[in-house]
mmCIF file of C-alpha atoms in Angstrom:
data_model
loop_
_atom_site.group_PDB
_atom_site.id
_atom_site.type_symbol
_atom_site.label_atom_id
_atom_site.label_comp_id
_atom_site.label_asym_id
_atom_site.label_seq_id
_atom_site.Cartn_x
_atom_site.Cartn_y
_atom_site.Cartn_z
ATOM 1 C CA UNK A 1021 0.000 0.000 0.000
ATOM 2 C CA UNK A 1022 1.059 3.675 -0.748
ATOM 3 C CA UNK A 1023 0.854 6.489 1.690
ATOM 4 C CA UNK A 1024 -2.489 7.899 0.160
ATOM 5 C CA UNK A 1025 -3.619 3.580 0.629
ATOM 6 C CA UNK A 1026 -2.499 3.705 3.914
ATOM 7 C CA UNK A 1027 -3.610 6.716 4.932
ATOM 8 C CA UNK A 1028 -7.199 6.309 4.273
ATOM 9 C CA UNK A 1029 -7.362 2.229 5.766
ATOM 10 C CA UNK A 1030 -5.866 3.515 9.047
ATOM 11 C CA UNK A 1031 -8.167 7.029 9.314
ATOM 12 C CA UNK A 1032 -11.168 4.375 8.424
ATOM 13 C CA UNK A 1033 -10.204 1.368 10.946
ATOM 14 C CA UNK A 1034 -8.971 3.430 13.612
ATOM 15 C CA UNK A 1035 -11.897 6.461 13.550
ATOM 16 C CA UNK A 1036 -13.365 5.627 16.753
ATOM 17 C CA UNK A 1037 -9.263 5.569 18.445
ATOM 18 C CA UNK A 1038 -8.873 8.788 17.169
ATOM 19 C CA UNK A 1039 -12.266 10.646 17.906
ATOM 20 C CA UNK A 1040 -11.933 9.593 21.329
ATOM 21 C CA UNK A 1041 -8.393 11.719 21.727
ATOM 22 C CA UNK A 1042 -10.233 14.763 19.805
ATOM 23 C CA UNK A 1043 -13.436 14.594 22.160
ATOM 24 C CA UNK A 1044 -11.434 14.429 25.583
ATOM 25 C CA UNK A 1045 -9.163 17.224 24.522
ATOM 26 C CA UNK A 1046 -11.628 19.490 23.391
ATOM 27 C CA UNK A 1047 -15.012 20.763 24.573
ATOM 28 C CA UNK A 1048 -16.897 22.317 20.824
ATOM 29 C CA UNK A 1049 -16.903 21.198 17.335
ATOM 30 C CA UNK A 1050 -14.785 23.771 16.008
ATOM 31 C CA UNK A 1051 -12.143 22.917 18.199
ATOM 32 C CA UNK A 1052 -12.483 19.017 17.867
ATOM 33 C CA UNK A 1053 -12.226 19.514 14.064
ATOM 34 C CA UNK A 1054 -9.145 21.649 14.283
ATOM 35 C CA UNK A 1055 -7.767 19.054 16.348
ATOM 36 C CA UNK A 1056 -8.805 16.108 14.189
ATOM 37 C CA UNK A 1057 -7.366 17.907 10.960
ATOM 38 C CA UNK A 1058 -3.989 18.374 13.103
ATOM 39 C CA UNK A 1059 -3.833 14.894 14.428
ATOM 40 C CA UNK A 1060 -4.778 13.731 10.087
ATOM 41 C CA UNK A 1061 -2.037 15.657 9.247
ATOM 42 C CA UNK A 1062 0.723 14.235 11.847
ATOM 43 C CA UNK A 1063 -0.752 10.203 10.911
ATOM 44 C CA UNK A 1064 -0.320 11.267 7.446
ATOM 45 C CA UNK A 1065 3.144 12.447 7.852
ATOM 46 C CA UNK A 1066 4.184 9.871 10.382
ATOM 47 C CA UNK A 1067 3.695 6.879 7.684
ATOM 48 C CA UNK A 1068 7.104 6.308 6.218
ATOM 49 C CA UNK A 1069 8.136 6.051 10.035
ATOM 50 C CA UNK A 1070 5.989 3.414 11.070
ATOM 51 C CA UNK A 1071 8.372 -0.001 10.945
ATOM 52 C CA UNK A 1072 5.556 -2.477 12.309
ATOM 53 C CA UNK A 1073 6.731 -2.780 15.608
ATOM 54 C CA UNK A 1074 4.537 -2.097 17.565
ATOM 55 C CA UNK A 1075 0.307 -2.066 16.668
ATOM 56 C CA UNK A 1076 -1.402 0.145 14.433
ATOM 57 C CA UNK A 1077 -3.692 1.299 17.409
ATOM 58 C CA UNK A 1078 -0.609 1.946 19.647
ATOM 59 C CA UNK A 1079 1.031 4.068 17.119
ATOM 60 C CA UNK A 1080 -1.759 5.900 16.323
ATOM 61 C CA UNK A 1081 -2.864 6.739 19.910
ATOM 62 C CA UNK A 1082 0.430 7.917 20.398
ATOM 63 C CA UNK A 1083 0.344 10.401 17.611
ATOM 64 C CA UNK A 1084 -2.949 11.458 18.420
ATOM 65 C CA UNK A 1085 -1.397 12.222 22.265
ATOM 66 C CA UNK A 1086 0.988 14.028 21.010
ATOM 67 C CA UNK A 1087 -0.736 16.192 18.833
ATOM 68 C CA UNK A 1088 -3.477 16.917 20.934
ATOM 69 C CA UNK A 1089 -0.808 17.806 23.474
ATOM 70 C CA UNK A 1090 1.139 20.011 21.665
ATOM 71 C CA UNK A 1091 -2.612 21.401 20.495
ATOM 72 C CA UNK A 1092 -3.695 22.309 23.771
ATOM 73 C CA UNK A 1093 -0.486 24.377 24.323
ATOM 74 C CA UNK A 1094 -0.218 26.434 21.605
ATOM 75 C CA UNK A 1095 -4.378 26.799 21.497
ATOM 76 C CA UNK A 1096 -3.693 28.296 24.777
ATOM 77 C CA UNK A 1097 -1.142 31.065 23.567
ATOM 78 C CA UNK A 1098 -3.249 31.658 20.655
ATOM 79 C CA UNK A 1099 -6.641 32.139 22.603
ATOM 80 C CA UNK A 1100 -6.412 35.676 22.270
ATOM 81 C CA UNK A 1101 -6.140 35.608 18.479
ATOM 82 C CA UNK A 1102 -6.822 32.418 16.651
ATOM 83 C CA UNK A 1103 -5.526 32.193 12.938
ATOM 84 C CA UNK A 1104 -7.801 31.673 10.113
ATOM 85 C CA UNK A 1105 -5.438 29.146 8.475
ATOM 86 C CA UNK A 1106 -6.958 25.835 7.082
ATOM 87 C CA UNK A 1107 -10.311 26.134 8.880
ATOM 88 C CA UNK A 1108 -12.097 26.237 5.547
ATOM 89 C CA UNK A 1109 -13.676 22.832 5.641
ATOM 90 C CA UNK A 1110 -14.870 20.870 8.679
ATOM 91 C CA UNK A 1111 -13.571 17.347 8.578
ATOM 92 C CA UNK A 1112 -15.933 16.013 11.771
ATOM 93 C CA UNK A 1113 -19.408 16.574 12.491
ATOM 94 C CA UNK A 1114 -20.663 15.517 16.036
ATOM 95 C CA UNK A 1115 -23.681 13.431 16.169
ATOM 96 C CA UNK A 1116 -25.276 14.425 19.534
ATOM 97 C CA UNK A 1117 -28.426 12.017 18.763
ATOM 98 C CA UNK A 1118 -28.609 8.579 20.745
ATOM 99 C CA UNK A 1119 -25.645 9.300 23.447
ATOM 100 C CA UNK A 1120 -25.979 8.412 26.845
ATOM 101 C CA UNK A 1121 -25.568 11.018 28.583
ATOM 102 C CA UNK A 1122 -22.794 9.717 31.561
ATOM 103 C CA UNK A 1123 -20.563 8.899 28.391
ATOM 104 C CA UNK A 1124 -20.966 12.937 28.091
ATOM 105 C CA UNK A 1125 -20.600 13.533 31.785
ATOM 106 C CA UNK A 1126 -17.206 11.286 31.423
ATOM 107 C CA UNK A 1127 -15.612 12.699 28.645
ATOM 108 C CA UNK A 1128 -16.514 15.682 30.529
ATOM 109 C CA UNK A 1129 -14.383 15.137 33.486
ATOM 110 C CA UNK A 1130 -11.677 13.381 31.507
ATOM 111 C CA UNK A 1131 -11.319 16.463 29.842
ATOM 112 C CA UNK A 1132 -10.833 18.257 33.262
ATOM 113 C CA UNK A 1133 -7.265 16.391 34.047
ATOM 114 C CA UNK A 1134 -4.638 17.522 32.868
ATOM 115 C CA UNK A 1135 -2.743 15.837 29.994
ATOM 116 C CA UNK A 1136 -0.996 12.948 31.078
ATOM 117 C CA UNK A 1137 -3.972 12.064 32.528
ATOM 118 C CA UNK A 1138 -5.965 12.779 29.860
ATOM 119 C CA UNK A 1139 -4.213 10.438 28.198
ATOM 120 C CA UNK A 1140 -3.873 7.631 30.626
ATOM 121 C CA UNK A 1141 -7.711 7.955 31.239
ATOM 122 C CA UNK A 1142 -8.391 6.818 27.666
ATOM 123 C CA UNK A 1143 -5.450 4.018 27.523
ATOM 124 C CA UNK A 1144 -7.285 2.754 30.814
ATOM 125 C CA UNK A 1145 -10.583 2.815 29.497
ATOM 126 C CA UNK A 1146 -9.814 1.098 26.775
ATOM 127 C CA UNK A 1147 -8.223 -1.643 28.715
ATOM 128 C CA UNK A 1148 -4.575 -0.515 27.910
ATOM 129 C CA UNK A 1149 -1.928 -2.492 30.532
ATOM 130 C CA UNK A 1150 0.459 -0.442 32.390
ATOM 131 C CA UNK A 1151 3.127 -1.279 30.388
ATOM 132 C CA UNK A 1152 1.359 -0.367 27.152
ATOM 133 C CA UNK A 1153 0.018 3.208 29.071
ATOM 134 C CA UNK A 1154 3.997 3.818 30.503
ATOM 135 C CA UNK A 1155 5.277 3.448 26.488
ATOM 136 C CA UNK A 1156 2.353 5.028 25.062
ATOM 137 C CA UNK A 1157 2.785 8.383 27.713
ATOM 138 C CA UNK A 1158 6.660 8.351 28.001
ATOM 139 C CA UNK A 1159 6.634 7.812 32.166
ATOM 140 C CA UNK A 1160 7.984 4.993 34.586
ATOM 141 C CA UNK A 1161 5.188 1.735 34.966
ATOM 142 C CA UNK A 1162 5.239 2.252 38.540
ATOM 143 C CA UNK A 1163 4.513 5.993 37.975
ATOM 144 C CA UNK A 1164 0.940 5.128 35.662
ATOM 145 C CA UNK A 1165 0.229 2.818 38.692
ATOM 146 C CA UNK A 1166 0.297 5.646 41.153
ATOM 147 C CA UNK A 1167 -1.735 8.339 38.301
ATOM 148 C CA UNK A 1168 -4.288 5.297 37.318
ATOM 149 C CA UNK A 1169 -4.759 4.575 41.185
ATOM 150 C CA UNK A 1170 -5.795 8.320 41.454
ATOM 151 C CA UNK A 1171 -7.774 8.842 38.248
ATOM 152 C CA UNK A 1172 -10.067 5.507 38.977
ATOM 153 C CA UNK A 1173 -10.730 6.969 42.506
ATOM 154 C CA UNK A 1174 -11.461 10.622 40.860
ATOM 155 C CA UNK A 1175 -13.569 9.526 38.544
ATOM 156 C CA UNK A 1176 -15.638 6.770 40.806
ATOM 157 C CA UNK A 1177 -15.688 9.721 43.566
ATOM 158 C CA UNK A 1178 -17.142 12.399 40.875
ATOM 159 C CA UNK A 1179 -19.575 9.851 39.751
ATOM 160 C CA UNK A 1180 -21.445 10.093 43.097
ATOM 161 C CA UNK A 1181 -22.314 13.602 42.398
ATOM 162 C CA UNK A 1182 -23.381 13.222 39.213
ATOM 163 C CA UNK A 1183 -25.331 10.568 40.767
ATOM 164 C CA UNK A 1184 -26.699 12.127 43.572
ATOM 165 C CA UNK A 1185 -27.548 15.400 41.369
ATOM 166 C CA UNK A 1186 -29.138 13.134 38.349
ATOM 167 C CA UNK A 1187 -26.920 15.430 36.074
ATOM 168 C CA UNK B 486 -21.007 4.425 39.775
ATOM 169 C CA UNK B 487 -18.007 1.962 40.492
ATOM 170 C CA UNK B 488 -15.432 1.931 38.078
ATOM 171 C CA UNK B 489 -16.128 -1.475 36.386
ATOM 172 C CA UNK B 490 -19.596 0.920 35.320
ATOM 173 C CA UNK B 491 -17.850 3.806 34.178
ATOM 174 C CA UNK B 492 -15.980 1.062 31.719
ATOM 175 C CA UNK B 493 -18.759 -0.313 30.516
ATOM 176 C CA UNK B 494 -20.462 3.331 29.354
ATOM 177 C CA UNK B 495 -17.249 3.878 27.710
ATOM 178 C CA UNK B 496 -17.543 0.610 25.704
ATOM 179 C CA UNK B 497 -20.924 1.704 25.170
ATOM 180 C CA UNK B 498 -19.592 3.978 22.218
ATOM 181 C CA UNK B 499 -17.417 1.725 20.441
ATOM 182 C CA UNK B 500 -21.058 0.399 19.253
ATOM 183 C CA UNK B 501 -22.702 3.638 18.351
ATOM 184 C CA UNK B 502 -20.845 6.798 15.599
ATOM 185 C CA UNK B 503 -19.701 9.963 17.445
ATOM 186 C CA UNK B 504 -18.968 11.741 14.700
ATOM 187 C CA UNK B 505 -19.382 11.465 10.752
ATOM 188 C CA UNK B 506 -16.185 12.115 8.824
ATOM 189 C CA UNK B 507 -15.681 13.979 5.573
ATOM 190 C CA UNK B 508 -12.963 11.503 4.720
ATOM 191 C CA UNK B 509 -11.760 13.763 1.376
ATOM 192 C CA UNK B 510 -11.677 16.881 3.279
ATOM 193 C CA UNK B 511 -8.347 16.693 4.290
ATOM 194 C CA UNK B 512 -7.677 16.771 0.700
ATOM 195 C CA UNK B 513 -9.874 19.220 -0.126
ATOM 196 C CA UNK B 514 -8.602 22.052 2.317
ATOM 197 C CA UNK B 515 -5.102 21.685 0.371
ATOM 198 C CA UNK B 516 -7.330 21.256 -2.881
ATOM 199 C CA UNK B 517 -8.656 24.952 -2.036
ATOM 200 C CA UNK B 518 -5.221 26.164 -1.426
ATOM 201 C CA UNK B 519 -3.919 24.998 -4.670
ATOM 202 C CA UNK B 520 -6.630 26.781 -6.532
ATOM 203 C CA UNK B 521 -5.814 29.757 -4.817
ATOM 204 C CA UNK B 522 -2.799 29.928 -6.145
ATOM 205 C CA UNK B 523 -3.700 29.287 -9.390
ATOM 206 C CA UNK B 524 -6.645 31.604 -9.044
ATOM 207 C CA UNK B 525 -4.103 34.323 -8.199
ATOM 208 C CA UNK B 526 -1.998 33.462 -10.311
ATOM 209 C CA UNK B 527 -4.163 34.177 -13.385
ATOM 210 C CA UNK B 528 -6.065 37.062 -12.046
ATOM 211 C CA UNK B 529 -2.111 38.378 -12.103
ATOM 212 C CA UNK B 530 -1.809 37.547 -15.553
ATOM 213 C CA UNK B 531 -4.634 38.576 -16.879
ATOM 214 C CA UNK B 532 -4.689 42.022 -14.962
ATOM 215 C CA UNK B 533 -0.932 42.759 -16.271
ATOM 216 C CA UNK B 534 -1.612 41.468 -19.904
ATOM 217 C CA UNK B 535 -4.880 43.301 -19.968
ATOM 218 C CA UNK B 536 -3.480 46.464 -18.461
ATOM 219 C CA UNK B 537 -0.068 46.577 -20.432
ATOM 220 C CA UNK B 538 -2.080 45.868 -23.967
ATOM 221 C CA UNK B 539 -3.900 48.671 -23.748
ATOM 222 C CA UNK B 540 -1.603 50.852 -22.167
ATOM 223 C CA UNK B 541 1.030 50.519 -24.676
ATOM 224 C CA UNK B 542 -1.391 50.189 -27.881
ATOM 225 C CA UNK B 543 -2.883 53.515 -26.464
ATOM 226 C CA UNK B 544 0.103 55.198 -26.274
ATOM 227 C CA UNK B 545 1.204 54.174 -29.871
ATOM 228 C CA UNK B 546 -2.225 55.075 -31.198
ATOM 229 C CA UNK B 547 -2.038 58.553 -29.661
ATOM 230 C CA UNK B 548 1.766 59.009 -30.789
ATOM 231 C CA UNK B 549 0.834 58.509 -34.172
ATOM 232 C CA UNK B 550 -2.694 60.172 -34.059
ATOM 233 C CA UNK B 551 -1.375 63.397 -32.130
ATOM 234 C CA UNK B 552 1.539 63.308 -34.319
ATOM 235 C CA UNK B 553 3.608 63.637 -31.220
ATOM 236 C CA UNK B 554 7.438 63.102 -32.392
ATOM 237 C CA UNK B 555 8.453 61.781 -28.640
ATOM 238 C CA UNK B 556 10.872 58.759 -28.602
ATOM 239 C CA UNK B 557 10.303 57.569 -24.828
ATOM 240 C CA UNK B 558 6.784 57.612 -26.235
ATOM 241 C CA UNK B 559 7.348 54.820 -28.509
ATOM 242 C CA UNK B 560 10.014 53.070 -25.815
ATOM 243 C CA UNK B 561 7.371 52.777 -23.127
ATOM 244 C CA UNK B 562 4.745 51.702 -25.719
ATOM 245 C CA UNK B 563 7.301 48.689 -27.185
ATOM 246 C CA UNK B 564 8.118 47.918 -23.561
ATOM 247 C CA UNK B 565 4.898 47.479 -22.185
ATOM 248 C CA UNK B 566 3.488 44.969 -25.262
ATOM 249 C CA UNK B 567 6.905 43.029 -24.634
ATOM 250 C CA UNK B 568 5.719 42.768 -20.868
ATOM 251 C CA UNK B 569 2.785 41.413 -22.111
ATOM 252 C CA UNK B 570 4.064 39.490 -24.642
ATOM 253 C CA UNK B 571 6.669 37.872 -21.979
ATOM 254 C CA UNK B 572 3.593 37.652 -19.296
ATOM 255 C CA UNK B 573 1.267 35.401 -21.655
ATOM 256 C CA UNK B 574 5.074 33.377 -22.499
ATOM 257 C CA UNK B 575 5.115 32.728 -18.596
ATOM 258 C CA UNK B 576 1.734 32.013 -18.316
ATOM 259 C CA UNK B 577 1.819 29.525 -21.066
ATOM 260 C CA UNK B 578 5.010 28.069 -19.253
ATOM 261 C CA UNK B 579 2.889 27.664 -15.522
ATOM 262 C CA UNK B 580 -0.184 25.798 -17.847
ATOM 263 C CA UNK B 581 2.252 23.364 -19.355
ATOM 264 C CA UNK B 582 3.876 22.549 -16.388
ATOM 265 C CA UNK B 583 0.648 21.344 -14.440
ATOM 266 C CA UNK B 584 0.373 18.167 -15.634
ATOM 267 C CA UNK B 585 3.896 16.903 -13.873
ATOM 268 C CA UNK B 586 1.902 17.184 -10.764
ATOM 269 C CA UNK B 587 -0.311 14.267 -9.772
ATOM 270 C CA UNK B 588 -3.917 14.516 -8.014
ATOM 271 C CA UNK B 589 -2.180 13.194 -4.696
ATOM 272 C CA UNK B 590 -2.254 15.468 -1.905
ATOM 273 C CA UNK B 591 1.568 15.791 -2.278
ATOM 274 C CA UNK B 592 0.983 16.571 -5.663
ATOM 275 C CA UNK B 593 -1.835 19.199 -5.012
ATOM 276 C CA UNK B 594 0.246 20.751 -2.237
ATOM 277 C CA UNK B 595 3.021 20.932 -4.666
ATOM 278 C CA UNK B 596 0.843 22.541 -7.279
ATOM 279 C CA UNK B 597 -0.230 25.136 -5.056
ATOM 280 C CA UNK B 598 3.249 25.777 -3.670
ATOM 281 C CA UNK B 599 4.673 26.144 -7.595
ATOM 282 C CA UNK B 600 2.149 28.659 -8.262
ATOM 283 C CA UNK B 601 2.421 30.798 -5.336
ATOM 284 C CA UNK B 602 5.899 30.984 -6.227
ATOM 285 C CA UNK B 603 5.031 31.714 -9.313
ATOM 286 C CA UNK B 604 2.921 34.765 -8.038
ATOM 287 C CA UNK B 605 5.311 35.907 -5.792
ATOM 288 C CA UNK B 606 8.222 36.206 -7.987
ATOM 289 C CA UNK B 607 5.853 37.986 -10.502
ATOM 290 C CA UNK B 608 4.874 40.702 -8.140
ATOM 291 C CA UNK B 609 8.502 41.261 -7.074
ATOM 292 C CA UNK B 610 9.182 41.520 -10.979
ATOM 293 C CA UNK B 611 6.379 44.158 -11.334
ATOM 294 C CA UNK B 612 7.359 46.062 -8.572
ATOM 295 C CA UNK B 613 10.516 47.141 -10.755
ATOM 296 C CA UNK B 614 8.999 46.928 -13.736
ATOM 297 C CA UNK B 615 6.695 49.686 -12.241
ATOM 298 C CA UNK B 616 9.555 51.610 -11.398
ATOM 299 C CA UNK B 617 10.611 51.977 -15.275
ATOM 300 C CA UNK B 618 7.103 53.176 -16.486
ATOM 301 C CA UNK B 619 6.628 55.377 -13.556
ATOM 302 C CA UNK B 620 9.980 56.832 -14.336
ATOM 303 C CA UNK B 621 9.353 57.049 -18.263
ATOM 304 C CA UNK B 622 5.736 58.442 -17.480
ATOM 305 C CA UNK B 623 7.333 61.334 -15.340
ATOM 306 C CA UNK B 624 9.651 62.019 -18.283
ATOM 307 C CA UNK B 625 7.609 62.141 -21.507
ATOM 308 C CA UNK B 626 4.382 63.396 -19.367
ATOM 309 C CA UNK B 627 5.415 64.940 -16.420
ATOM 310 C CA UNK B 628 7.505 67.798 -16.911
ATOM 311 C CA UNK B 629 5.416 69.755 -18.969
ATOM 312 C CA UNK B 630 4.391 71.355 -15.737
ATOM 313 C CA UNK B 631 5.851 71.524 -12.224
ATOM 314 C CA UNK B 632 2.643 70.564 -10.409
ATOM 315 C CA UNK B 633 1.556 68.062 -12.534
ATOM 316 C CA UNK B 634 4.482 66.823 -12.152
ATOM 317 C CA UNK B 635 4.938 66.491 -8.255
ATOM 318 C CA UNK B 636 0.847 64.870 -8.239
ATOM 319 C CA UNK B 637 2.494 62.016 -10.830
ATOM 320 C CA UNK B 638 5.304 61.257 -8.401
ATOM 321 C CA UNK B 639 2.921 61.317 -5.544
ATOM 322 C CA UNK B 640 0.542 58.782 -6.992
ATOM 323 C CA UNK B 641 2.818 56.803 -8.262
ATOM 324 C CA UNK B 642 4.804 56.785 -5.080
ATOM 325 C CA UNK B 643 1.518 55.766 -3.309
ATOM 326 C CA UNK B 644 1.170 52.609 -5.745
ATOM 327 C CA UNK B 645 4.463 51.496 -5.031
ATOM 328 C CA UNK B 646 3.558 51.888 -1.003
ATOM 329 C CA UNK B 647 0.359 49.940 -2.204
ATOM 330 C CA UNK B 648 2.154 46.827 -4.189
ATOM 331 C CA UNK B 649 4.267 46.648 -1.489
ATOM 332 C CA UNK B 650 1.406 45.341 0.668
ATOM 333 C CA UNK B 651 0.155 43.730 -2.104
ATOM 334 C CA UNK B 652 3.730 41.656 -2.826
ATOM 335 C CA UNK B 653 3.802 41.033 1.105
ATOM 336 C CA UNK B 654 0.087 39.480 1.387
ATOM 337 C CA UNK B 655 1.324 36.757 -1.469
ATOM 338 C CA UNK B 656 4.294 35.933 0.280
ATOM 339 C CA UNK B 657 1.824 35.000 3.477
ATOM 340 C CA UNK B 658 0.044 33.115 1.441
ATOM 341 C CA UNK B 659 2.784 31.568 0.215
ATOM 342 C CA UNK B 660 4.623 30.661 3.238
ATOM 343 C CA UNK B 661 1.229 29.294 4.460
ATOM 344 C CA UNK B 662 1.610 26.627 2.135
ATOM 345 C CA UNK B 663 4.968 26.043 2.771
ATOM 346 C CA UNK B 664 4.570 25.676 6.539
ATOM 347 C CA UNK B 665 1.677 23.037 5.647
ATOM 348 C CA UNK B 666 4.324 21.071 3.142
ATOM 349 C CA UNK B 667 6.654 20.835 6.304
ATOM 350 C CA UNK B 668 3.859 20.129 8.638
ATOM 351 C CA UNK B 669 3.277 17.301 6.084
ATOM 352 C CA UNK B 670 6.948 15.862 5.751
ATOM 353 C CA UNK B 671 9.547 17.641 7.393
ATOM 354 C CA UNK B 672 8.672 17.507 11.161
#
């Protein structure tokens, strides 16, 4: 397969990997298609690197960490004054019908953390092992033990309010 | 909710679509970038054969017509249909060259980036080429009188000021695509 090939087989088989990054790092549809074009952009680029060592999904989840990393930063130095550049089409558009609603609530508070747990929030949720999450995030196993400790008791904690408040 | 929950609401969406994607649009935004370029690329050319045509046939019309025995006259006229003559040579040049680019993104990004080039190095080329007719203007118009004179320099000045921007606004455009190229594959 070509680039253009490979491209469009991993951007079709890995959609849902990749729309989760863009939805817990950004809270409107503007932003999550600014993202998404960014995080296109970096898979398309990355290609030539990828040597098959490790999976598709890990590679890709990677990229899309880093980009929407990197994102958040300079999105929050260019607050003040967005530019205009390649915003003329809208690659994503958000289906809001037939979601439950605690999968908004948890993407909500996901994208609360900050990055690294961010990330390792997703990886965990998707039933990522520690040693996948440490690789994947670029920290010590025994570090994602101590943040994935504190994220599961965050989020179990903040789902008693939402609970209690029938949010 | 205990955490074993939490997973399974998260699984929930693995069965259901998020989001629809536009899957060409990626191409498209650097589709749209290429034909800006090429757009401004022939509004250029057209503009700068259109306006140099009739300048310089004008000029030669009225020099024989008037009777007017002024050589600069006849320079000015001969340079300005060579501009044009040379424009419509470089046009023909960008057209021919078009098809060595495929209907890749690459190959759109690189067709874009070739003819913003294009347009950049053609408004740096005008900018001097202004220069010469202002300069020829002021000498087979101007100095019939002192006021007149000083008005020609001003507006001309101000055009020059103008192009300027002009010249500067292509090169952003420009290096817009260029930043997106090594977005792409230089990173």
């Amino acid at each position: 397969m070509n680039q253009q090939e490979t491209f469009n087989s991993w951007i079709k088989d890995y959609r849902a990997l990749l729309f989760k990054v863009v939805r817990a790092y950004t809270l409107n549809n503007d932003d999550a298609n600014d993202l998404f074009q960014e995080i296109a952009i970096q898979v398309w680029k990355s290609i030539p690197n990828f040597r098959g060592e490790s999976a598709v999904s890990t590679w890709l989840y990677r990229i899309a960490f880093n980009t929407a990393i990197r994102w958040s930063k300079k999105e929050k130095r260019n607050s003040n004054g967005k530019q205009d550049i390649d915003k003329s089409a809208h690659l994503l558009e958000y289906k809001p019908d037939n979601h439950d609603e605690r999968l908004d609530w948890l993407y909500y508070q996901i994208a609360q953390m900050n990055e690294i747990d961010k990330s390792l929030a997703l990886l965990l949720l998707d039933g990522y092992s520690y040693k996948e999450m440490a690789e994947m995030v670029g920290i010590s196993e025994s570090n994602v033990g101590v943040k994935i400790y504190r994220i599961k008791n965050h989020l179990v904690e903040r789902s008693k309010t939402y609970e209690n408040h029938g949010v | 909710m205990e955490f074993d929950e939490l997973k399974k609401v998260w699984d929930e969406q693995n069965k259901k679509t998020m989001y629809t994607i536009d899957e060409s649009a990626l191409h498209s935004i650097i589709t749209s970038k290429k034909k800006g370029a090429i757009h401004k690329a022939k509004f250029m050319e057209y503009i700068l054969v259109g306006t140099n045509l009739l300048a310089g046939s004008a000029i030669i019309i009225a020099h024989f017509v008037k009777g007017k025995d002024l050589i600069l006259d006849l320079v000015m006229a001969v340079f300005m249909l060579a501009t044009a003559a040379i424009i419509l040579y470089f046009r023909s040049q960008r057209l021919s060259g078009k098809d060595k680019f495929d209907r890749s993104i690459q190959g759109d990004l690189e067709h874009g980036l070739s003819d913003a080039r294009y347009v950049v190095r053609m408004s740096k080329t005008m900018q001097y080429y202004f220069v010469v007719i202002a300069t020829l203007t002021v000498f087979t118009k101007g100095f019939e009188n002192l006021s007149f004179t000083l008005i020609l320099i001003g507006v001309f000045a101000f055009v020059l000021y103008a192009s300027t921007w002009e010249h500067k606004w292509y090169v952003n455009k420009y290096n817009e695509l260029k930043k997106l190229k090594k977005t792409l594959h230089d990173e």
